[in-house]
Structure formats: structure tokens, C-alpha cells
XYZ file of C-alpha atoms in Angstrom:
381
model
C 13.002 245.887 -119.056
C 16.220 246.282 -116.887
C 15.415 248.192 -113.388
C 16.279 251.540 -112.827
C 18.681 251.277 -110.381
C 19.934 253.933 -107.080
C 21.452 256.566 -108.235
C 19.777 257.624 -111.279
C 17.113 260.437 -111.479
C 13.108 260.047 -110.853
C 10.750 263.252 -111.802
C 7.968 263.903 -110.248
C 5.103 265.836 -111.664
C 3.535 267.611 -108.778
C 4.935 269.182 -105.723
C 3.245 269.085 -102.616
C 3.396 266.351 -99.508
C 2.836 263.321 -101.185
C 5.927 264.102 -103.325
C 7.756 265.199 -100.342
C 7.259 261.977 -98.892
C 7.996 260.444 -102.016
C 11.330 262.239 -102.273
C 12.849 261.623 -98.913
C 12.266 257.668 -99.745
C 13.799 257.718 -102.990
C 17.043 260.182 -101.306
C 17.252 257.178 -98.565
C 17.553 254.817 -101.026
C 20.664 257.210 -103.331
C 18.416 258.562 -106.134
C 18.114 261.776 -107.355
C 14.823 263.572 -107.271
C 13.859 266.251 -110.010
C 10.345 268.057 -109.212
C 7.925 269.760 -111.769
C 4.867 272.316 -110.901
C 3.556 275.877 -111.087
C 5.181 276.805 -107.530
C 8.458 277.511 -105.555
C 9.617 276.250 -102.531
C 7.121 273.764 -102.250
C 7.411 270.457 -99.966
C 8.630 268.256 -102.503
C 11.138 271.126 -103.539
C 12.462 272.069 -100.105
C 13.688 267.855 -100.535
C 14.431 267.180 -104.404
C 17.506 268.003 -106.294
C 15.958 270.195 -108.567
C 12.505 271.983 -108.316
C 11.136 273.115 -111.787
C 8.682 275.970 -111.406
C 6.627 276.147 -113.842
C 3.225 275.788 -115.954
C 1.853 272.540 -116.544
C 0.778 273.673 -119.978
C 4.541 274.799 -121.006
C 4.983 271.673 -122.591
C 8.770 272.565 -123.929
C 9.299 272.580 -120.214
C 7.470 269.401 -119.469
C 9.846 267.945 -122.430
C 13.068 269.793 -120.782
C 11.882 267.860 -117.089
C 11.767 264.475 -118.665
C 14.999 264.556 -120.853
C 16.595 265.079 -117.222
C 15.663 261.832 -115.779
C 15.262 257.763 -116.052
C 11.066 258.029 -115.226
C 8.560 259.637 -114.692
C 5.865 258.970 -111.392
C 2.730 261.965 -110.147
C 2.135 262.747 -106.541
C -1.225 264.246 -107.719
C -3.804 263.216 -110.140
C -5.079 266.499 -111.721
C -2.177 266.807 -113.864
C -3.120 268.288 -117.367
C -3.159 264.813 -120.058
C -1.022 267.049 -122.009
C 1.847 267.782 -119.803
C 1.943 263.497 -119.040
C 2.236 262.708 -122.940
C 4.803 265.614 -123.841
C 6.803 263.796 -120.731
C 6.007 260.078 -121.894
C 7.495 261.282 -124.860
C 10.744 261.131 -123.430
C 10.705 259.241 -120.730
C 8.222 256.366 -119.097
C 5.475 257.569 -117.217
C 4.218 255.568 -114.372
C 1.659 254.631 -113.934
C 0.708 255.483 -117.329
C -1.401 258.714 -118.740
C -4.228 256.019 -118.920
C -4.455 255.319 -115.822
C -4.590 259.064 -115.115
C -6.752 259.610 -117.836
C -9.483 257.378 -116.402
C -9.278 258.559 -112.081
C -8.835 262.266 -112.556
C -13.033 262.900 -114.008
C -15.630 261.128 -111.495
C -17.366 260.047 -114.436
C -14.388 258.125 -116.292
C -13.808 256.285 -112.982
C -17.596 255.449 -112.477
C -17.931 254.368 -115.725
C -14.794 252.327 -115.658
C -15.714 250.448 -112.536
C -19.602 249.940 -113.162
C -18.444 248.534 -116.625
C -15.773 246.160 -115.095
C -17.999 244.610 -112.660
C -16.983 246.632 -109.168
C -19.502 247.254 -106.739
C -20.494 251.296 -107.135
C -23.245 253.576 -105.686
C -25.864 254.049 -108.360
C -24.969 257.371 -110.251
C -25.994 259.002 -113.310
C -24.035 261.627 -116.039
C -25.307 265.309 -115.591
C -25.344 268.463 -117.991
C -28.107 269.828 -117.738
C -30.720 271.087 -115.303
C -33.070 268.535 -116.780
C -30.667 265.954 -116.581
C -30.430 266.407 -112.929
C -33.981 265.905 -112.336
C -34.402 263.221 -114.701
C -31.134 261.545 -112.378
C -32.918 262.076 -109.078
C -36.512 260.454 -110.228
C -34.575 257.336 -110.782
C -31.873 257.520 -107.945
C -33.845 259.407 -105.624
C -33.229 261.641 -102.479
C -30.990 261.313 -101.089
C -28.198 261.903 -103.643
C -24.711 263.665 -103.800
C -24.000 265.574 -106.926
C -20.034 265.848 -108.045
C -18.454 267.925 -110.405
C -17.174 265.281 -113.420
C -13.718 266.626 -112.867
C -10.628 267.766 -110.515
C -12.235 267.114 -107.196
C -10.071 266.068 -104.080
C -11.090 266.339 -100.375
C -14.799 266.802 -100.572
C -14.401 269.748 -103.297
C -17.302 269.770 -105.912
C -19.661 267.773 -103.721
C -23.309 268.905 -102.700
C -25.751 267.242 -101.053
C -29.260 267.090 -102.340
C -32.072 266.235 -100.174
C -35.147 267.514 -101.593
C -36.426 269.099 -104.824
C -35.683 272.546 -103.237
C -32.155 271.698 -103.006
C -31.791 270.696 -107.134
C -31.176 274.204 -108.575
C -28.933 275.258 -106.246
C -26.773 272.446 -106.551
C -27.105 272.674 -110.070
C -25.468 276.733 -109.839
C -22.946 274.669 -107.707
C -21.518 272.914 -110.940
C -20.602 276.084 -112.259
C -21.386 275.076 -115.434
C -19.179 271.994 -115.773
C -20.576 268.589 -116.209
C -21.294 266.415 -113.010
C -22.145 263.288 -111.782
C -25.128 262.000 -109.105
C -24.773 259.151 -107.161
C -26.752 257.751 -104.848
C -26.106 258.830 -101.102
C -24.648 255.888 -99.136
C -25.506 255.327 -95.669
C -22.323 253.874 -94.790
C -21.619 252.130 -91.410
C -18.058 253.156 -92.115
C -15.080 254.191 -94.560
C -12.358 252.433 -95.563
C -9.491 251.971 -98.034
C -6.480 250.045 -99.445
C -3.894 251.330 -100.649
C -2.047 248.569 -102.786
C 0.779 248.462 -104.933
C 1.641 246.794 -108.556
C 4.914 246.346 -109.930
C 6.176 246.015 -113.763
C 5.802 242.102 -113.952
C 2.302 242.777 -112.190
C 3.853 241.808 -108.835
C 1.000 243.092 -105.959
C 1.612 244.180 -103.065
C -1.200 245.377 -100.321
C -1.059 247.365 -96.644
C -4.567 245.554 -95.712
C -7.677 247.570 -94.748
C -7.702 251.094 -92.957
C -10.029 253.011 -91.158
C -10.699 256.257 -92.135
C -12.663 258.799 -89.975
C -13.462 262.323 -92.219
C -14.293 265.898 -91.083
C -15.281 268.072 -93.452
C -15.130 266.339 -95.789
C -11.283 266.128 -95.463
C -9.550 262.903 -93.596
C -9.202 263.673 -89.906
C -8.144 259.857 -88.779
C -6.493 256.535 -90.572
C -6.118 253.613 -88.272
C -4.669 249.982 -88.850
C -5.827 247.371 -89.413
C -9.716 248.158 -89.661
C -12.194 246.956 -86.992
C -14.204 244.556 -89.863
C -14.405 240.585 -90.133
C -11.772 238.788 -92.054
C -14.182 238.014 -94.768
C -14.912 241.204 -95.729
C -11.167 242.585 -95.351
C -10.293 239.650 -98.162
C -13.000 240.914 -100.331
C -11.452 244.154 -100.180
C -8.113 243.711 -100.756
C -9.116 240.768 -103.763
C -11.426 244.011 -104.972
C -8.533 246.435 -104.708
C -5.806 243.859 -106.727
C -8.589 243.617 -109.491
C -8.944 247.052 -110.292
C -4.856 247.861 -110.255
C -4.402 244.772 -112.775
C -7.693 246.446 -115.088
C -6.310 249.535 -115.009
C -2.504 248.366 -115.601
C -1.336 250.391 -112.536
C 2.434 250.420 -111.936
C 2.917 251.864 -109.062
C 0.922 252.646 -105.876
C -2.748 252.994 -105.675
C -5.476 253.378 -103.518
C -8.765 252.204 -103.595
C -11.484 253.969 -101.368
C -14.234 251.494 -100.202
C -18.025 252.586 -98.090
C -18.406 249.544 -96.147
C -22.673 250.076 -95.632
C -24.420 249.074 -92.553
C -25.612 245.615 -94.975
C -21.870 244.805 -94.812
C -21.548 245.795 -98.469
C -18.270 246.971 -99.566
C -18.593 250.117 -102.500
C -15.477 251.339 -104.182
C -16.209 255.386 -103.203
C -12.735 256.537 -105.256
C -9.533 255.527 -106.506
C -6.616 257.585 -106.215
C -3.281 256.506 -108.074
C -0.433 257.275 -105.874
C 0.169 257.477 -102.128
C -2.905 258.160 -100.285
C -2.800 260.145 -97.050
C -4.993 257.102 -95.606
C -1.327 255.480 -96.083
C 0.613 257.808 -94.279
C 1.094 255.204 -90.879
C 3.211 253.435 -93.316
C 6.092 256.231 -93.283
C 6.786 254.671 -89.866
C 4.614 251.698 -89.018
C 5.835 249.231 -92.292
C 8.527 247.265 -93.005
C 8.095 249.491 -96.615
C 6.158 252.111 -96.915
C 3.952 253.603 -99.635
C 6.466 255.981 -100.969
C 9.229 253.575 -101.289
C 6.943 251.007 -102.250
C 5.912 253.753 -105.433
C 9.635 254.357 -105.883
C 10.261 250.373 -106.361
C 7.341 250.009 -108.519
C 7.896 253.033 -111.318
C 11.880 251.498 -111.158
C 11.274 248.460 -111.888
C 12.600 247.234 -108.487
C 11.119 244.329 -106.206
C 8.305 245.244 -104.141
C 9.294 245.520 -99.902
C 7.656 243.438 -97.611
C 3.969 245.415 -96.357
C 4.578 243.853 -93.138
C 3.295 246.392 -90.001
C 5.328 246.211 -87.336
C 2.623 247.995 -84.676
C -0.413 248.889 -85.173
C -0.683 252.720 -85.945
C -2.871 255.835 -86.080
C -2.498 258.474 -88.562
C -4.066 262.248 -87.492
C -4.007 265.144 -90.092
C -2.706 268.217 -88.963
C -4.904 271.306 -90.328
C -3.682 274.990 -91.026
C -6.477 275.535 -87.969
C -4.388 274.140 -85.548
C -2.254 277.374 -86.295
C -5.193 279.876 -85.188
C -4.090 280.502 -82.329
C -0.213 280.554 -82.539
C 1.880 278.223 -82.872
C 1.327 274.351 -81.991
C 2.622 273.230 -78.774
C 4.899 270.603 -80.325
C 6.415 269.716 -77.156
C 3.814 268.457 -75.992
C 2.743 266.851 -78.456
C 6.185 264.862 -78.743
C 5.377 263.908 -75.098
C 3.910 260.789 -76.081
C 6.682 258.694 -76.485
C 5.154 256.661 -79.152
C 4.175 259.521 -81.194
C 5.913 261.154 -85.035
C 5.569 264.230 -86.510
C 5.697 265.088 -89.977
C 5.235 268.709 -91.162
C 5.263 269.115 -95.234
C 7.144 272.644 -95.267
C 4.030 274.629 -96.152
C 4.564 278.018 -94.832
C 1.140 279.382 -94.806
C -1.102 277.641 -92.414
C -4.658 278.349 -93.723
C -8.249 276.549 -92.529
C -8.207 273.119 -93.942
C -5.037 272.671 -95.426
C -2.586 269.901 -94.800
C -0.224 270.956 -92.924
C 1.387 267.669 -91.710
C 0.612 265.022 -89.648
C 1.075 262.409 -86.925
C 1.430 259.038 -86.319
C 1.140 256.535 -83.161
C 2.426 253.457 -82.792
C 0.740 251.068 -79.874
C -0.287 247.884 -79.033
C -3.474 248.106 -80.549
C -5.106 250.113 -83.153
C -8.149 251.310 -80.818
C -4.787 252.312 -78.719
C -2.976 253.837 -81.334
C -5.610 255.783 -82.156
C -6.496 257.355 -78.813
C -2.582 258.198 -78.790
C -2.775 260.294 -81.802
C -5.996 261.874 -80.945
C -4.326 262.772 -77.652
C -1.355 264.167 -78.746
C -3.096 266.374 -81.666
C -5.509 268.005 -78.557
C -1.809 268.576 -76.766
C -1.161 270.544 -79.848
C -4.077 273.459 -78.819
C -3.929 272.515 -75.078
C -6.617 270.643 -75.063
C -7.985 266.964 -74.058
C -9.190 264.718 -76.277
C -12.850 264.621 -75.710
């Protein structure tokens, strides 16, 4: 199959910040970019050549979009399957609709992982209150009840600590099916962002250490602090996951590292990932360029880390007291600012990020946090 070369048009289903950074990478390499979502003046649309502002269930519009591009990819996994199928009638979709089908639904994802022998926490399917009570008898307390589909950034998750929490947790499902997972007492959360090409080539960005706040990624540091043996195991699991799924593109495999040193797969994201944003500044080839190379059938680029790096998310909360102090943050000479073009800052909404480069991961983390604190006129804790 011949490569899709610069000058061609690439389509993106979805229009958020991941699509924006993908479009920047694509435009830099001479590609044109079309984006499709129900919204206008989007992060992706601001830098794309064309922005389709149509609903995902408008399949005629999806087909019109797909006719105008050589390949379709996506920047978030909650695109309806029917839209992906409609696009695939007219252009290759990479990663495929089958990858999307598996990873956009927690039960299908967990079943896929466990069925192929990947390490996951114990889980049970929950449809009724009786299912939940029976599952808790097997899994025990504490546990986490999650909606089976369409969850991200901790949405649709309820911790169940005791019998008194059961009815409240079930009600939080809102009538949807759920997945009960054993609570993992982890030492840290890590991820591997990796790519797989059309011919099965594999490239990865090593293991990244992640810290969350309010279930939203707060800080990513590369490389992660862990033994070489555990890092090799994480990469090996990530490679096997991408191969089993048949991914063409970029996928993030998120792990819990337990206090006993065991890796458990937490979630899969079949697209560039927040924990890989540092690659835009700190790697020879960013995760976004790598996505482009993979879906266009080009050779994958080097993932060499030029310097240790840390990425700190900027949420809408930072605007609570007015415009952040950008100059103070950028007084840190080794810090890069990325803003996503979102006009309305809201608490918990990802508005941008800072990336700091340094001689060590620890120093990069300190610098990123200091720069973010300076945005609000604070000193870091």
C-alpha cells in the first residue's frame, strides 16, 4: 500500500487540543487538515484548512467529509461507531473502527485485555443493583464503579467503600451498565505512549510518570522513576497491546504500578495522549507527528528524548482571579507554553499546558510546577 505523501489532506474526527497539535504537526510537514465535530471555532478548527461543524450522526455530512480526505484519524475515542463506519466507506480510518469499538467501552476493553492475558485489576459487569451486590461479594471493598462507556478524566466513576455506599453508587450510573473494579492501592501511575505503523513497525516514548488531581492528569514527568526491568516490562506490554489490537497510529497504555511492584493495565487511549504532550518539545519526533507518519504509511520517526521533561496541565481554575501572569511563567527560560485556543475557561477544563526541560526529571518537574505557580502569583509548595 502506497504512502500518503505531503500535500495530501488528512481528516480528523474530533476537534479538541489533541487534534490541534496533530494539525500543527501535519501543517508543518505540508499536509492539509480537515476536522469534523459538532462545534465551531474549535482548537483544531483554528489551525485546520477546513472545519466541518456537523453532528456525528449526520452520516451524509460524515461521508462528504471523508470524500475530501485521503485518510481519516481521530483525536478522541468517543466518536460514534456509525460515523466511523460511514467514513470508512470512502477513506481508510486509522486506527480502525474495531480499535475504537474496543477502547471506547470499559467493559469491552477490560474483557479484551483480560482475555488475552494482560494484567488488569479484577472486574465484574454490572447491570442491576443485584449485580453490584454480588460483584462486591467477590471483589470486596473498597472498589470503584464506573460507567461502561464514554468516560474520561474520572467522569462516571464512584468509589464504593462500604455497604452503605452501594445504592448511591448504583444510582450514579444513571441507568447505564457499569464495570466494578477492585480498588488498586498503587504506588504510582505510569503510561507508555507508543506507535505502530502500517507494516507493524513499533516505536515508543519510554515510561512516563503521571500525577492526577481530581481525577485529571496534573503532571507528567519523563522518564519515569522506576527500575529498568519494570520499564522494559511496561514497554513490552504496550507493544503486545498494540499488536493484539492491530493499531495503526498512536496509542497510550496507562498502568498502575502497585506497591508490590506489579504493573496493571488501567486504560487504553487509541490516539495521542495528555501524558505524551511533552514530546512536542522534548522528543525528536512528537507523538502528533508520529500519529501522522503512522496513519499516512510513512516510516516512524525517532522517539529519542532530547532532555528530561515535565508537563503541567493548565486548567480553567487558573483564570479564577483574572488572566494568568504569562510573563512570570515564561521568565523560566526552559519552559514552553501551549494554549489550546478555548475561549471559555471553566474549572477542570484543560486550557493548555506548560512543558519544562531540564538536566533531570526531578528538576524538570520542579520547574514546571514553579512556572505554573507563577501564573497565579504563587510560589510552589
